[in-house]
């Protein structure tokens, strides 16, 4: 029993330390209202928050280990014949004077039995309340978060449910203990003044007699005996309390780091594509005038037709071309023209036919006469293009996500662009100079159509490639027909535009994840930014919204996020197909359907954060990412 003396207080204080370290930062993160693009109070330094939570969790685990050991040791003491009340008095004997108190020895002899009984009861009640406050601080927080994630509590409700009972029990417990200590201090002071310490030795010898032989002199008695099973049950309760305290709270601690980790993985800086598009702006002067009779739907179908020149099977949820061209642009596009050289377009235009092999001449003639050039002609006259309804099957199924959409056929468009250059080269060879320049303008116009209106970054990048092809070929064309000044002026303008785009980005555009996330909402609404970049960031940001910070994980996105989403819809949706694409992007990583909780981490998160597979849940997002792996 001597080893148990006062140990309950040690375990309680350790538990308090762990609870404060673990819960207070989480309470702060939940209570502080963060912008919907914020990663939370620790921002990208999620390791700090995780480290604090881990430290608090380890301390709490250690304290519950002590509690468990105390229950087991108390059970053995009960089996040895000690009474339950005696065991509790020993466990809470912080001052190591309870033995004197219950027998009325030393300075406690100045108190009558009723007053000593009141002091003993106060110590037991006070210790119990302080312990209950420490336990509730963790358990109550976990319960409050669980209720809040299901819509039953507000941020202030979490604080009230966690801190309210904790503070009340702690204040009452400390008040009871304080009043008891004051009473004991007064008695001790009086005893020291009246009788001194001469009686200490004799009373210490008297204490060596067995407790039960003290009879009625022991206030409250020793309590019932043989209740070891109750303490063993208490050990089981300790385990259950630990689970009740650790599962919800550690869930919240773990999820607090998920947002920053996902953001670093899923929000790459695509701003280099914006720079490339800016470098192509010098060629916008050569864009053809749009024809109002060209419809967005017709332009969308023309884009899809170009992607399937020479054959090919549509992927799931990809539309088949309306006009099918079985013959390819070139007999063997892998061999000629060189698909890997960046100077291929310039060489196609600059090298005379007389210096080419008969095979290359035949290949260029085949490309020049290909009927699919009509698709370029239509695209060059389009003011708007409905890429979505021209490329994909709509309406989209509930199970489809933005990231699952079939990618644009980049290589097919690159080959088509080279075929357009080959057509212009053949026309220049035949003396059709006006037709040759017009063909290159159609290529540049198609490139800018994809740059300006493509809903994916691949579309925008394809547009940059086609535009650069047209610019390279146009420089070579001017040099070929002897207009060196125009060729040099175009080269100078393009180099200047590329340098200006690079310089405008240097040192000004955000690269770290905090600045990037902060800039994403404005970028999505910015008309001058690439539409593919805006669409990609909207879809990615909407996917991350449930997990971006702890406040959003528990309470979900707020009204400011909903307002931004509506503004994004107005800014992004211009044609019919983009309405379907916006709804798909709103579905996040799950689509519009439900996601079954599979895997340990999603199920672990769903215990506290709930969801049952509902879209918009952080647990559902993790489940979808795991299933995607």
XYZ file of C-alpha atoms in Angstrom:
629
model
C 0.000 0.000 0.000
C 2.892 2.357 0.678
C 3.757 2.358 -3.026
C 0.252 3.566 -3.903
C 0.287 6.523 -1.552
C -0.688 9.690 -3.479
C -0.118 8.103 -6.912
C -3.590 9.050 -8.119
C -2.538 12.682 -7.949
C 0.604 11.987 -9.959
C -1.427 10.254 -12.657
C -3.975 13.080 -12.620
C -1.347 15.790 -13.059
C 0.323 13.869 -15.887
C -3.060 13.440 -17.527
C -3.701 17.156 -17.185
C -0.384 17.965 -18.852
C -1.123 15.656 -21.779
C -4.682 16.920 -22.121
C -3.627 20.556 -22.251
C -0.846 19.875 -24.769
C -3.112 17.785 -27.001
C -6.452 19.571 -26.802
C -5.677 23.290 -26.522
C -4.024 23.639 -29.982
C -6.903 21.693 -31.531
C -9.458 23.872 -29.755
C -7.643 26.920 -31.073
C -7.628 25.550 -34.614
C -11.354 24.845 -34.430
C -12.349 28.107 -32.802
C -10.321 30.485 -34.973
C -12.261 31.210 -38.149
C -9.913 30.694 -41.103
C -10.381 31.799 -44.736
C -11.607 28.914 -46.858
C -8.247 28.751 -48.638
C -6.196 28.646 -45.404
C -4.382 25.539 -44.225
C -5.092 26.448 -40.608
C -3.107 28.115 -37.818
C 0.076 26.168 -38.528
C -0.260 26.622 -42.331
C 2.254 24.424 -44.162
C 4.146 23.729 -40.908
C 1.862 20.798 -40.184
C 4.769 18.913 -38.631
C 4.657 21.309 -35.662
C 0.993 20.623 -34.989
C 1.459 16.895 -35.463
C 4.464 16.911 -33.142
C 2.523 18.724 -30.408
C -0.402 16.325 -30.782
C 1.929 13.325 -30.686
C 3.608 14.600 -27.531
C 0.250 15.158 -25.850
C -0.967 11.737 -26.948
C 2.121 10.017 -25.549
C 1.742 11.797 -22.208
C -1.941 10.835 -22.014
C -1.068 7.245 -22.882
C 1.496 7.254 -20.087
C -1.039 8.655 -17.597
C -3.646 6.051 -18.514
C -0.973 3.416 -18.109
C -0.476 4.659 -14.560
C -4.251 4.620 -13.970
C -4.435 1.060 -15.234
C -1.561 0.013 -12.990
C -3.209 1.694 -9.999
C -6.434 -0.216 -10.571
C -4.574 -3.516 -10.797
C -2.533 -2.772 -7.672
C -5.675 -1.660 -5.833
C -7.364 -4.922 -6.784
C -4.477 -6.866 -5.271
C -4.654 -4.736 -2.124
C -8.372 -5.464 -1.850
C -7.636 -9.164 -2.241
C -5.160 -8.838 0.639
C -7.944 -7.556 2.880
C -7.720 -3.783 2.655
C -11.016 -1.939 2.531
C -12.096 -0.012 -0.530
C -12.238 3.286 1.314
C -8.797 2.749 2.759
C -7.383 2.120 -0.705
C -8.983 5.296 -2.058
C -7.673 7.294 0.888
C -4.161 6.011 0.243
C -4.394 6.757 -3.507
C -5.423 10.352 -2.838
C -3.042 10.920 0.089
C -1.051 13.690 -1.563
C 0.207 15.114 1.762
C 0.884 11.665 3.271
C -1.068 12.548 6.406
C -4.368 10.741 5.856
C -3.435 8.086 8.407
C -3.145 10.750 11.105
C -6.334 12.383 9.859
C -8.594 9.361 10.057
C -7.271 8.438 13.532
C -7.289 11.976 14.893
C -3.564 11.944 15.645
C -1.102 14.840 15.798
C -2.715 18.154 14.897
C -5.838 16.387 13.632
C -6.553 15.543 17.251
C -7.870 19.076 17.611
C -10.714 18.170 15.224
C -13.726 16.237 16.346
C -14.843 13.162 14.404
C -17.382 15.021 12.277
C -14.889 17.655 11.189
C -12.276 15.020 10.393
C -14.877 13.118 8.408
C -15.616 16.300 6.469
C -11.917 16.787 5.657
C -11.534 13.187 4.461
C -14.664 13.462 2.321
C -13.499 16.799 0.905
C -10.164 15.327 -0.105
C -11.830 12.385 -1.841
C -14.420 14.536 -3.593
C -11.867 17.163 -4.607
C -9.469 14.588 -6.043
C -12.326 12.940 -7.911
C -13.495 16.231 -9.421
C -9.987 17.262 -10.509
C -9.513 13.842 -12.105
C -12.926 14.006 -13.773
C -12.081 17.461 -15.145
C -8.855 16.169 -16.687
C -10.633 13.206 -18.263
C -13.511 15.307 -19.561
C -11.141 17.793 -21.181
C -10.104 15.075 -23.638
C -13.253 12.961 -23.759
C -15.563 15.968 -23.912
C -13.523 17.470 -26.738
C -13.736 14.275 -28.755
C -17.473 14.003 -28.132
C -17.982 17.669 -29.031
C -16.104 17.270 -32.326
C -18.103 14.151 -33.145
C -21.357 16.032 -32.570
C -20.136 19.123 -34.426
C -19.161 17.068 -37.476
C -22.768 15.876 -37.614
C -24.183 19.378 -37.368
C -25.217 19.427 -33.706
C -22.667 21.953 -32.414
C -21.152 25.238 -33.541
C -17.516 26.282 -32.943
C -18.559 28.086 -29.769
C -20.509 24.966 -28.804
C -17.316 22.904 -28.939
C -15.631 25.346 -26.590
C -18.608 25.386 -24.245
C -18.984 21.608 -24.187
C -15.259 21.050 -23.662
C -14.174 23.880 -21.411
C -17.475 24.437 -19.567
C -17.761 21.138 -17.657
C -13.983 20.950 -17.339
C -13.726 24.375 -15.779
C -16.751 23.793 -13.560
C -15.475 20.489 -12.141
C -11.947 21.820 -11.784
C -13.116 24.961 -9.996
C -15.380 23.033 -7.620
C -12.717 20.407 -6.962
C -9.971 22.940 -6.314
C -12.371 24.981 -4.194
C -13.210 21.980 -2.022
C -9.545 21.073 -1.689
C -8.618 24.679 -0.965
C -11.171 25.046 1.810
C -10.063 21.741 3.292
C -6.416 22.803 3.172
C -7.222 26.092 4.860
C -9.010 24.262 7.649
C -6.119 21.827 8.098
C -3.597 24.681 8.030
C -5.445 26.506 10.785
C -5.547 23.377 12.924
C -1.867 22.647 12.336
C -0.878 26.197 13.220
C -2.840 25.956 16.456
C -1.375 22.574 17.277
C 2.192 23.757 16.633
C 1.625 26.689 18.944
C -0.014 24.679 21.729
C 1.732 21.327 21.860
C 4.697 21.411 19.497
C 6.295 18.446 17.950
C 7.053 16.553 21.123
C 4.121 14.260 20.576
C 5.147 13.285 17.052
C 7.341 10.356 18.047
C 4.797 8.718 20.329
C 1.992 9.163 17.855
C 4.124 7.784 15.035
C 4.709 4.633 17.108
C 0.992 4.358 17.755
C 0.313 4.476 14.025
C 2.167 1.204 13.569
C -0.786 -0.668 15.063
C -3.075 -2.187 12.504
C -5.758 0.038 11.102
C -8.620 -2.265 11.932
C -7.605 -2.357 15.618
C -8.304 1.368 15.796
C -12.014 0.659 15.839
C -14.343 3.628 15.997
C -11.437 6.069 16.219
C -11.027 5.808 12.421
C -13.507 8.093 10.720
C -15.419 6.575 7.791
C -13.883 3.221 8.626
C -11.920 1.119 6.178
C -14.837 0.560 3.835
C -16.056 -2.758 2.472
C -13.439 -5.453 1.985
C -12.905 -8.075 -0.684
C -13.861 -5.772 -3.560
C -10.892 -6.559 -5.782
C -13.213 -7.234 -8.709
C -14.437 -3.660 -8.546
C -10.927 -2.395 -9.052
C -10.404 -4.886 -11.872
C -13.558 -3.511 -13.419
C -12.027 -0.096 -12.878
C -8.999 -1.210 -14.906
C -11.342 -2.138 -17.747
C -13.060 1.221 -17.419
C -9.648 2.903 -17.672
C -9.057 1.156 -21.002
C -12.487 2.186 -22.263
C -11.943 5.752 -21.115
C -8.611 5.808 -22.907
C -10.265 4.678 -26.133
C -13.058 7.205 -25.673
C -10.489 9.932 -25.120
C -7.911 8.971 -27.722
C -9.910 7.845 -30.773
C -11.853 11.068 -31.462
C -9.105 13.413 -30.311
C -6.267 11.677 -32.139
C -8.510 11.474 -35.203
C -8.810 15.235 -35.166
C -5.066 15.582 -34.589
C -4.306 13.334 -37.565
C -6.774 15.057 -39.875
C -5.293 18.444 -39.002
C -2.198 17.444 -40.993
C -4.070 15.901 -43.934
C -5.031 19.219 -45.521
C -1.481 20.606 -45.810
C -0.142 17.255 -47.030
C -2.835 16.920 -49.697
C -2.379 20.539 -50.719
C 1.347 20.069 -51.256
C 0.663 16.969 -53.355
C -2.424 18.033 -55.275
C -1.839 21.740 -55.952
C 1.183 21.956 -58.253
C 2.306 25.313 -59.587
C 1.064 25.203 -63.184
C 2.003 28.841 -63.622
C 4.748 28.005 -66.136
C 2.013 27.179 -68.657
C 0.603 30.672 -68.115
C 4.056 32.052 -68.866
C 4.296 30.015 -72.070
C 0.904 31.301 -73.172
C 2.019 34.854 -72.459
C 5.018 34.344 -74.702
C 2.703 33.462 -77.592
C 0.753 36.735 -77.384
C 2.893 38.362 -80.075
C 1.146 36.111 -82.615
C -2.389 37.185 -81.702
C -2.092 39.816 -84.432
C -2.395 36.985 -86.973
C -5.634 35.508 -85.622
C -8.388 35.331 -88.246
C -11.638 37.221 -87.829
C -14.361 35.028 -86.260
C -17.443 34.053 -88.239
C -20.689 34.475 -86.246
C -22.218 31.539 -88.126
C -19.729 29.121 -86.547
C -21.416 27.657 -83.461
C -19.624 26.571 -80.264
C -21.031 23.057 -80.699
C -19.749 22.839 -84.276
C -16.296 24.006 -83.205
C -16.275 21.424 -80.412
C -17.071 18.641 -82.859
C -14.334 19.875 -85.209
C -11.763 19.625 -82.403
C -12.800 16.050 -81.711
C -12.650 15.183 -85.412
C -9.030 16.356 -85.595
C -8.120 14.161 -82.629
C -9.191 11.005 -84.497
C -7.651 11.627 -87.937
C -6.136 8.318 -89.000
C -8.394 6.254 -86.735
C -8.436 5.377 -83.063
C -10.931 4.110 -80.502
C -12.659 6.478 -78.076
C -11.946 5.956 -74.401
C -14.797 5.447 -71.919
C -16.944 8.587 -71.769
C -15.173 10.012 -74.820
C -17.276 10.809 -77.881
C -16.524 9.246 -81.232
C -15.738 11.789 -83.985
C -18.617 13.012 -86.099
C -16.430 13.060 -89.226
C -14.138 10.057 -89.390
C -10.959 10.296 -91.496
C -9.469 6.846 -91.947
C -6.330 8.078 -93.699
C -3.711 9.729 -91.512
C -2.083 13.072 -92.161
C 1.244 11.468 -93.081
C 2.105 7.923 -94.258
C 4.300 7.373 -91.181
C 4.188 10.302 -88.742
C 6.650 8.572 -86.416
C 9.343 8.847 -89.120
C 8.377 12.033 -90.970
C 8.005 14.736 -89.951
C 10.187 14.394 -86.856
C 7.686 14.335 -83.948
C 10.319 15.160 -81.328
C 12.162 18.158 -82.784
C 11.039 21.643 -81.769
C 12.260 23.038 -85.100
C 10.189 20.697 -87.293
C 7.635 23.353 -88.276
C 10.376 25.818 -89.268
C 12.164 23.158 -91.338
C 8.977 22.050 -93.100
C 8.493 25.582 -94.381
C 12.104 26.623 -94.984
C 13.513 23.585 -96.834
C 12.641 23.681 -100.584
C 11.044 20.644 -102.177
C 14.062 20.191 -104.416
C 16.153 19.335 -101.371
C 13.715 16.730 -100.076
C 13.499 13.047 -100.846
C 10.625 11.784 -103.007
C 9.162 10.060 -99.942
C 9.116 13.291 -97.933
C 7.601 15.183 -100.837
C 4.864 12.565 -101.158
C 4.193 12.715 -97.434
C 3.830 16.507 -97.549
C 1.541 16.288 -100.577
C -0.661 13.770 -98.744
C -0.861 16.093 -95.744
C -1.598 19.119 -97.941
C -4.490 17.398 -99.721
C -6.051 15.872 -96.619
C -9.767 16.685 -96.299
C -9.486 17.193 -92.515
C -8.038 20.662 -93.118
C -11.675 21.736 -93.315
C -11.821 21.249 -89.539
C -9.019 23.785 -89.069
C -10.851 26.190 -91.347
C -13.977 25.909 -89.210
C -12.063 26.266 -85.931
C -10.214 29.365 -87.113
C -13.553 31.116 -87.578
C -15.001 30.197 -84.159
C -15.479 32.815 -81.457
C -16.511 30.208 -78.864
C -15.999 26.466 -78.654
C -17.922 23.921 -76.583
C -15.076 21.512 -75.937
C -17.046 19.545 -73.350
C -19.980 18.452 -75.512
C -17.713 17.918 -78.477
C -15.283 15.662 -76.600
C -17.105 13.849 -73.786
C -20.385 12.018 -73.242
C -22.757 14.192 -71.213
C -24.426 14.181 -68.785
C -21.565 12.754 -66.790
C -22.263 9.728 -64.563
C -22.307 10.220 -60.796
C -19.239 8.028 -60.392
C -17.061 10.143 -62.723
C -14.715 12.823 -61.384
C -12.921 15.708 -63.048
C -9.626 13.844 -62.773
C -11.112 10.755 -64.486
C -11.997 12.565 -67.716
C -10.261 11.194 -70.826
C -7.333 13.413 -71.678
C -7.171 15.427 -74.897
C -5.227 13.714 -77.673
C -2.090 15.822 -77.526
C 0.006 13.875 -80.033
C -2.832 13.804 -82.557
C -3.096 17.594 -82.438
C 0.655 18.020 -82.742
C 0.660 15.889 -85.885
C -2.330 17.836 -87.192
C -0.472 21.113 -86.635
C 2.516 19.844 -88.600
C 0.139 18.777 -91.378
C -1.199 22.331 -91.503
C 2.367 23.631 -91.842
C 3.039 21.055 -94.572
C -0.046 22.299 -96.435
C 1.236 25.883 -96.243
C 4.677 24.758 -97.454
C 3.152 22.997 -100.490
C 1.072 26.088 -101.260
C 4.186 28.279 -101.040
C 6.048 25.836 -103.287
C 3.225 26.123 -105.832
C 3.282 29.923 -105.710
C 0.023 30.214 -103.739
C 1.528 32.708 -101.322
C -1.735 34.174 -100.081
C -3.135 30.711 -99.418
C 0.029 29.666 -97.592
C -0.119 32.623 -95.199
C -3.853 32.088 -94.676
C -3.240 28.431 -93.808
C -0.701 29.436 -91.173
C -3.088 32.039 -89.783
C -5.726 29.324 -89.429
C -3.227 27.233 -87.469
C -2.397 30.175 -85.192
C -6.108 30.940 -84.757
C -6.828 27.357 -83.737
C -3.977 27.502 -81.257
C -5.332 30.636 -79.623
C -8.810 29.106 -79.528
C -7.391 26.308 -77.371
C -5.313 28.727 -75.298
C -8.264 30.989 -74.604
C -11.066 28.464 -74.186
C -9.660 25.018 -73.502
C -11.069 23.719 -70.176
C -7.939 21.722 -69.325
C -4.283 22.626 -69.109
C -3.562 20.032 -71.796
C -5.852 22.001 -74.116
C -4.026 25.219 -73.278
C -0.656 23.568 -73.753
C -1.796 22.131 -77.104
C -2.832 25.638 -78.067
C 0.605 27.000 -77.168
C 2.263 24.268 -79.241
C 0.042 24.913 -82.276
C 0.556 28.663 -81.988
C 4.330 28.269 -81.738
C 4.266 25.974 -84.773
C 2.402 28.621 -86.711
C 4.810 31.326 -85.535
C 7.907 29.297 -86.473
C 6.448 28.468 -89.871
C 5.390 32.079 -90.453
C 8.926 33.306 -89.756
C 10.285 30.734 -92.201
C 7.602 31.657 -94.724
C 8.532 35.360 -94.685
C 12.208 34.470 -95.069
C 11.368 32.061 -97.900
C 9.503 34.682 -99.943
C 12.238 37.275 -99.363
C 10.497 39.422 -96.737
C 13.378 39.326 -94.301
C 12.312 42.450 -92.435
C 8.925 40.935 -91.598
C 10.614 37.708 -90.549
C 13.039 39.562 -88.275
C 10.286 41.766 -86.862
C 8.169 38.718 -86.045
C 11.131 36.963 -84.454
C 11.937 40.056 -82.377
C 8.310 40.446 -81.269
C 8.043 36.800 -80.214
C 11.307 36.888 -78.295
C 10.246 40.108 -76.585
C 6.868 38.660 -75.605
C 8.515 35.537 -74.183
C 11.019 37.618 -72.208
C 8.275 39.900 -70.897
C 6.161 36.940 -69.804
C 9.116 35.398 -68.000
C 10.110 38.662 -66.349
C 6.567 39.447 -65.229
C 6.444 36.146 -63.398
C 9.883 36.298 -61.804
C 9.692 37.183 -58.135
C 6.000 38.016 -58.159
C 3.961 34.868 -58.609
C 3.561 32.635 -55.544
C 5.373 29.330 -55.403
C 5.011 28.177 -51.776
C 1.812 26.312 -50.972
C 0.454 28.979 -48.608
C 0.775 31.794 -51.144
C -0.416 29.556 -53.954
C -3.578 28.553 -52.097
C -4.197 32.147 -51.113
C -3.997 33.176 -54.766
C -6.097 30.344 -56.202
C -9.559 31.832 -55.482
C -8.670 35.083 -57.246
C -6.949 33.259 -60.092
C -10.064 31.174 -60.766
C -12.067 34.389 -61.171
C -9.437 36.208 -63.263
C -10.485 36.486 -66.897
C -6.925 37.025 -68.091
C -5.697 33.692 -66.699
C -5.754 30.510 -68.749
C -9.171 28.903 -68.610
C -7.633 25.459 -68.301
C -5.607 26.669 -65.338
C -8.730 28.153 -63.771
C -10.763 24.983 -64.343
C -7.998 22.734 -63.002
C -7.498 24.852 -59.890
C -11.228 25.089 -59.256
C -11.612 21.303 -59.459
C -8.537 20.721 -57.285
C -9.534 23.353 -54.739
C -13.075 22.034 -54.552
C -11.675 18.550 -53.975
C -9.492 19.777 -51.103
C -12.176 21.956 -49.502
C -13.405 19.341 -46.957
C -9.852 18.667 -45.733
C -8.071 21.978 -46.183
C -8.003 22.855 -42.472
C -9.343 21.454 -39.227
C -12.209 23.932 -39.007
C -13.469 22.936 -42.464
C -12.987 19.227 -41.718
C -15.396 19.451 -38.806
C -17.850 22.143 -39.894
C -17.498 22.026 -43.665
C -16.963 24.979 -46.031
C -18.653 28.194 -44.953
C -20.750 30.822 -46.712
C -17.722 32.633 -48.106
C -16.739 29.457 -49.903
C -20.266 29.051 -51.266
C -20.215 32.643 -52.514
C -16.860 32.055 -54.204
C -18.215 28.917 -55.835
C -21.140 30.858 -57.303
C -18.774 33.545 -58.568
C -16.587 30.839 -60.101
C -19.597 29.395 -61.893
C -20.427 32.777 -63.390
C -16.807 33.273 -64.453
C -16.137 29.812 -65.891
C -19.389 28.689 -67.494
C -19.924 30.257 -70.920
C -21.387 27.475 -73.062
C -23.805 24.635 -72.429
C -21.236 21.891 -71.978
C -19.360 23.860 -69.337
C -22.410 23.678 -67.071
C -21.973 19.904 -67.023
C -18.240 20.284 -66.463
C -18.800 22.655 -63.551
C -21.161 20.212 -61.861
C -18.538 17.507 -62.345
C -15.820 19.701 -60.822
C -18.114 20.477 -57.883
C -18.262 16.762 -57.111
C -14.625 16.892 -55.991
C -12.715 13.640 -55.734
C -15.915 11.596 -55.384
C -18.130 12.708 -58.200
C -21.789 13.153 -57.398
C -22.206 9.672 -55.907
C -21.391 8.202 -52.535
C -18.103 6.624 -51.593
C -17.982 3.446 -49.534
C -15.654 3.654 -46.570
C -12.855 1.212 -47.334
C -9.460 1.020 -45.692
C -8.336 1.730 -42.139
C -7.762 5.484 -42.350
C -11.158 6.421 -43.906
C -13.012 4.242 -41.417
C -10.929 5.649 -38.575
C -11.727 9.208 -39.651
C -15.406 8.461 -40.184
C -15.760 7.398 -36.528
C -15.343 11.017 -35.540
C -16.034 13.047 -38.669
C -18.884 10.881 -39.880
C -20.062 10.923 -43.520
C -21.310 7.464 -44.295
C -19.745 8.019 -47.672
C -21.360 11.386 -48.341
C -19.543 13.701 -50.758
C -17.912 16.673 -49.061
C -16.507 14.624 -46.195
C -12.783 14.502 -45.504
C -13.111 10.785 -44.744
C -14.785 10.263 -48.113
C -11.992 12.146 -49.845
C -9.369 9.920 -48.231
C -11.421 6.854 -49.205
C -11.566 7.993 -52.816
C -7.817 8.621 -52.916
C -7.123 5.179 -51.459
C -9.457 3.487 -53.923
C -7.748 5.401 -56.727
C -4.425 3.932 -55.669
